[in-house]
PDB file of C-alpha atoms in Angstrom:
ATOM      1  CA  MET A 236       0.000   0.000   0.000  1.00  0.00           C
ATOM      2  CA  LEU A 237       2.897   2.374   0.785  1.00  0.00           C
ATOM      3  CA  LYS A 238       4.376   1.822  -2.692  1.00  0.00           C
ATOM      4  CA  THR A 239       1.115   2.821  -4.376  1.00  0.00           C
ATOM      5  CA  ARG A 240       1.073   6.181  -2.544  1.00  0.00           C
ATOM      6  CA  ILE A 241       4.767   6.980  -3.135  1.00  0.00           C
ATOM      7  CA  ALA A 242       4.644   6.706  -6.938  1.00  0.00           C
ATOM      8  CA  PRO A 243       1.848   9.298  -7.422  1.00  0.00           C
ATOM      9  CA  ALA A 244       3.437  11.590  -4.815  1.00  0.00           C
ATOM     10  CA  LEU A 245       6.782  11.481  -6.644  1.00  0.00           C
ATOM     11  CA  ALA A 246       5.065  12.084  -9.985  1.00  0.00           C
ATOM     12  CA  LEU A 247       3.194  15.060  -8.534  1.00  0.00           C
ATOM     13  CA  ALA A 248       6.386  16.488  -6.985  1.00  0.00           C
ATOM     14  CA  ALA A 249       8.247  16.118 -10.296  1.00  0.00           C
ATOM     15  CA  ALA A 250       5.405  17.825 -12.202  1.00  0.00           C
ATOM     16  CA  VAL A 251       5.303  20.721  -9.728  1.00  0.00           C
ATOM     17  CA  ALA A 252       9.082  21.144  -9.826  1.00  0.00           C
ATOM     18  CA  LEU A 253       9.147  21.095 -13.625  1.00  0.00           C
ATOM     19  CA  GLY A 254       6.144  23.403 -13.876  1.00  0.00           C
ATOM     20  CA  THR A 255       7.578  26.038 -11.577  1.00  0.00           C
ATOM     21  CA  THR A 256      11.151  26.014 -12.895  1.00  0.00           C
ATOM     22  CA  GLY A 257      10.629  24.887 -16.485  1.00  0.00           C
ATOM     23  CA  CYS A 258       9.951  28.403 -17.776  1.00  0.00           C
ATOM     24  CA  GLY A 259      13.686  29.050 -17.707  1.00  0.00           C
ATOM     25  CA  PHE A 260      14.128  26.496 -20.469  1.00  0.00           C
ATOM     26  CA  MET A 261      11.959  28.516 -22.865  1.00  0.00           C
ATOM     27  CA  VAL A 262      12.721  32.152 -22.034  1.00  0.00           C
ATOM     28  CA  PRO A 263      15.854  33.873 -23.410  1.00  0.00           C
ATOM     29  CA  GLN A 264      18.235  35.151 -20.742  1.00  0.00           C
ATOM     30  CA  ALA A 265      18.073  38.928 -20.369  1.00  0.00           C
ATOM     31  CA  THR A 266      21.744  39.056 -19.405  1.00  0.00           C
ATOM     32  CA  THR A 267      22.752  38.088 -22.951  1.00  0.00           C
ATOM     33  CA  TYR A 268      21.339  41.319 -24.462  1.00  0.00           C
ATOM     34  CA  GLU A 269      23.702  44.277 -24.959  1.00  0.00           C
ATOM     35  CA  TYR A 270      22.365  47.670 -23.931  1.00  0.00           C
ATOM     36  CA  ALA A 271      23.552  51.171 -23.086  1.00  0.00           C
ATOM     37  CA  PRO A 272      23.614  51.238 -19.259  1.00  0.00           C
ATOM     38  CA  SER A 273      23.200  55.013 -19.026  1.00  0.00           C
ATOM     39  CA  ASP A 274      20.980  57.759 -20.467  1.00  0.00           C
ATOM     40  CA  GLY A 275      22.887  57.916 -23.752  1.00  0.00           C
ATOM     41  CA  ILE A 276      22.932  55.497 -26.671  1.00  0.00           C
ATOM     42  CA  ASP A 277      25.703  53.405 -28.249  1.00  0.00           C
ATOM     43  CA  ILE A 278      26.518  53.259 -31.967  1.00  0.00           C
ATOM     44  CA  ASP A 279      28.942  50.815 -33.597  1.00  0.00           C
ATOM     45  CA  LEU A 280      30.708  52.104 -36.721  1.00  0.00           C
ATOM     46  CA  PRO A 281      33.376  50.514 -38.968  1.00  0.00           C
ATOM     47  CA  SER A 282      36.509  51.862 -37.270  1.00  0.00           C
ATOM     48  CA  ALA A 283      35.042  53.680 -34.262  1.00  0.00           C
ATOM     49  CA  ASP A 284      32.341  53.257 -31.643  1.00  0.00           C
ATOM     50  CA  VAL A 285      30.265  56.025 -30.091  1.00  0.00           C
ATOM     51  CA  ARG A 286      29.402  55.365 -26.438  1.00  0.00           C
ATOM     52  CA  ASN A 287      26.878  57.089 -24.160  1.00  0.00           C
ATOM     53  CA  PHE A 288      25.902  59.612 -26.855  1.00  0.00           C
ATOM     54  CA  LEU A 289      23.476  62.278 -25.652  1.00  0.00           C
ATOM     55  CA  VAL A 290      22.768  65.979 -26.076  1.00  0.00           C
ATOM     56  CA  VAL A 291      22.673  68.308 -23.056  1.00  0.00           C
ATOM     57  CA  ALA A 292      20.389  71.264 -23.767  1.00  0.00           C
ATOM     58  CA  GLY A 293      20.799  74.808 -22.512  1.00  0.00           C
ATOM     59  CA  GLU A 294      18.711  77.931 -23.202  1.00  0.00           C
ATOM     60  CA  ASP A 295      19.662  78.423 -26.869  1.00  0.00           C
ATOM     61  CA  SER A 296      22.549  76.000 -27.368  1.00  0.00           C
ATOM     62  CA  ALA A 297      23.399  72.387 -26.661  1.00  0.00           C
ATOM     63  CA  ASN A 298      26.437  70.291 -25.775  1.00  0.00           C
ATOM     64  CA  ILE A 299      27.126  67.100 -27.748  1.00  0.00           C
ATOM     65  CA  VAL A 300      28.434  64.536 -25.249  1.00  0.00           C
ATOM     66  CA  PHE A 301      29.870  61.071 -26.012  1.00  0.00           C
ATOM     67  CA  THR A 302      32.973  58.935 -25.754  1.00  0.00           C
ATOM     68  CA  GLY A 303      34.545  58.004 -29.062  1.00  0.00           C
ATOM     69  CA  VAL A 304      36.399  54.690 -29.190  1.00  0.00           C
ATOM     70  CA  ASN A 305      38.847  54.349 -32.076  1.00  0.00           C
ATOM     71  CA  LYS A 306      39.240  50.626 -32.813  1.00  0.00           C
ATOM     72  CA  GLY A 307      42.207  51.085 -35.157  1.00  0.00           C
ATOM     73  CA  ASP A 308      45.862  52.112 -34.992  1.00  0.00           C
ATOM     74  CA  ALA A 309      45.475  55.379 -36.930  1.00  0.00           C
ATOM     75  CA  ALA A 310      43.382  58.488 -36.309  1.00  0.00           C
ATOM     76  CA  THR A 311      39.847  58.455 -37.703  1.00  0.00           C
ATOM     77  CA  ARG A 312      36.973  60.914 -37.930  1.00  0.00           C
ATOM     78  CA  VAL A 313      33.372  60.717 -36.775  1.00  0.00           C
ATOM     79  CA  THR A 314      30.848  63.192 -38.168  1.00  0.00           C
ATOM     80  CA  VAL A 315      27.665  63.932 -36.214  1.00  0.00           C
ATOM     81  CA  ARG A 316      24.774  65.673 -37.959  1.00  0.00           C
ATOM     82  CA  LEU A 317      21.795  66.605 -35.779  1.00  0.00           C
ATOM     83  CA  VAL A 318      18.388  67.068 -37.408  1.00  0.00           C
ATOM     84  CA  ASP A 319      15.367  68.393 -35.511  1.00  0.00           C
ATOM     85  CA  GLY A 320      12.235  67.708 -37.539  1.00  0.00           C
ATOM     86  CA  ASN A 321      13.301  68.366 -41.141  1.00  0.00           C
ATOM     87  CA  GLU A 322      15.822  71.068 -40.235  1.00  0.00           C
ATOM     88  CA  GLN A 323      19.547  70.332 -39.920  1.00  0.00           C
ATOM     89  CA  VAL A 324      20.732  71.999 -36.753  1.00  0.00           C
ATOM     90  CA  SER A 325      24.345  70.899 -36.500  1.00  0.00           C
ATOM     91  CA  ASP A 326      27.126  69.242 -38.485  1.00  0.00           C
ATOM     92  CA  GLU A 327      30.233  68.515 -36.393  1.00  0.00           C
ATOM     93  CA  THR A 328      33.342  66.420 -37.128  1.00  0.00           C
ATOM     94  CA  PHE A 329      35.329  64.822 -34.313  1.00  0.00           C
ATOM     95  CA  SER A 330      38.874  63.510 -34.697  1.00  0.00           C
ATOM     96  CA  LEU A 331      39.604  60.319 -32.761  1.00  0.00           C
ATOM     97  CA  GLU A 332      43.094  59.138 -31.928  1.00  0.00           C
ATOM     98  CA  PRO A 333      43.527  55.403 -31.184  1.00  0.00           C
ATOM     99  CA  GLY A 334      41.879  54.468 -27.878  1.00  0.00           C
ATOM    100  CA  SER A 335      38.990  56.321 -26.271  1.00  0.00           C
ATOM    101  CA  THR A 336      38.364  60.065 -26.256  1.00  0.00           C
ATOM    102  CA  PRO A 337      35.592  61.841 -24.320  1.00  0.00           C
ATOM    103  CA  PHE A 338      33.844  64.763 -26.041  1.00  0.00           C
ATOM    104  CA  GLY A 339      31.742  67.454 -24.413  1.00  0.00           C
ATOM    105  CA  VAL A 340      32.915  66.706 -20.873  1.00  0.00           C
ATOM    106  CA  GLU A 341      36.144  68.662 -20.258  1.00  0.00           C
ATOM    107  CA  THR A 342      35.627  71.002 -23.223  1.00  0.00           C
ATOM    108  CA  PRO A 343      31.977  71.413 -24.228  1.00  0.00           C
ATOM    109  CA  GLU A 344      31.092  70.718 -27.874  1.00  0.00           C
ATOM    110  CA  ILE A 345      28.590  73.579 -28.184  1.00  0.00           C
ATOM    111  CA  VAL A 346      26.141  73.871 -31.068  1.00  0.00           C
ATOM    112  CA  GLU A 347      23.785  76.815 -31.462  1.00  0.00           C
ATOM    113  CA  VAL A 348      20.419  75.096 -31.365  1.00  0.00           C
ATOM    114  CA  SER A 349      17.281  75.176 -29.273  1.00  0.00           C
ATOM    115  CA  LEU A 350      16.295  71.669 -28.170  1.00  0.00           C
ATOM    116  CA  LYS A 351      13.802  70.677 -25.502  1.00  0.00           C
ATOM    117  CA  ALA A 352      15.005  68.459 -22.653  1.00  0.00           C
ATOM    118  CA  GLY A 353      13.163  65.164 -22.536  1.00  0.00           C
ATOM    119  CA  SER A 354      12.834  64.980 -26.299  1.00  0.00           C
ATOM    120  CA  MET A 355      14.783  63.007 -28.876  1.00  0.00           C
ATOM    121  CA  VAL A 356      16.791  64.485 -31.730  1.00  0.00           C
ATOM    122  CA  THR A 357      17.691  62.604 -34.914  1.00  0.00           C
ATOM    123  CA  ALA A 358      21.429  62.109 -35.335  1.00  0.00           C
ATOM    124  CA  PHE A 359      23.251  60.882 -38.420  1.00  0.00           C
ATOM    125  CA  VAL A 360      26.640  59.546 -37.332  1.00  0.00           C
ATOM    126  CA  GLU A 361      29.196  58.797 -40.063  1.00  0.00           C
ATOM    127  CA  ASN A 362      32.577  57.053 -40.062  1.00  0.00           C
ATOM    128  CA  ASP A 363      34.533  55.622 -43.013  1.00  0.00           C
ATOM    129  CA  GLY A 364      31.625  56.076 -45.424  1.00  0.00           C
ATOM    130  CA  THR A 365      29.036  54.369 -43.206  1.00  0.00           C
ATOM    131  CA  GLU A 366      26.246  56.580 -41.897  1.00  0.00           C
ATOM    132  CA  ILE A 367      23.869  55.419 -39.154  1.00  0.00           C
ATOM    133  CA  GLU A 368      20.687  57.218 -38.121  1.00  0.00           C
ATOM    134  CA  ARG A 369      19.625  57.107 -34.464  1.00  0.00           C
ATOM    135  CA  GLN A 370      17.334  58.948 -32.084  1.00  0.00           C
ATOM    136  CA  VAL A 371      19.459  60.597 -29.372  1.00  0.00           C
ATOM    137  CA  PRO A 372      18.090  61.691 -25.986  1.00  0.00           C
ATOM    138  CA  VAL A 373      18.152  65.365 -25.028  1.00  0.00           C
ATOM    139  CA  VAL A 374      18.695  66.074 -21.320  1.00  0.00           C
ATOM    140  CA  ASP A 375      19.240  69.242 -19.293  1.00  0.00           C
ATOM    141  CA  GLY A 376      20.952  70.109 -16.015  1.00  0.00           C
ATOM    142  CA  THR A 377      18.104  68.904 -13.791  1.00  0.00           C
ATOM    143  CA  LEU A 378      20.127  65.857 -12.750  1.00  0.00           C
ATOM    144  CA  ASP A 379      23.343  66.610 -10.862  1.00  0.00           C
ATOM    145  CA  GLU A 380      25.487  64.459 -13.181  1.00  0.00           C
ATOM    146  CA  TYR A 381      24.571  66.701 -16.151  1.00  0.00           C
ATOM    147  CA  SER A 382      24.515  70.099 -14.425  1.00  0.00           C
ATOM    148  CA  ASN A 383      28.161  70.856 -15.269  1.00  0.00           C
ATOM    149  CA  LEU A 384      27.605  69.882 -18.943  1.00  0.00           C
ATOM    150  CA  VAL A 385      24.908  72.495 -19.675  1.00  0.00           C
ATOM    151  CA  PRO A 386      26.238  75.140 -22.098  1.00  0.00           C
TER     152      PRO A 386
END
């Protein structure tokens, strides 16, 4: 009689264990997805990467902020063109030496444009003939970490 009760109990325990933990077999792991861990965005280009790219807005100008990572052994250029609606508002070229170079932090990269914090601006980022279009966040000095970056 004991054997007849143990078999269904074990089957039930196995079904419960599989039912409550089996979802991990079907769901992709979130830790395998790459993402930008800050407010800015990341863009991968042929010979350079743009990391934590955002625009810090002031009253009537803005600061283009990002870290450029040159993946090669020679200097390269990254061109950033900002477009708000259908109007081009900025066209800036940045020279990157091998390694990583921050822009807009120590020396602000000021462009004369009026952008609203909390919005997105269209950016065309070009390197070695490849141009990528992305929506870039516009922030202001409300948060302490951006207060010293406001133009």
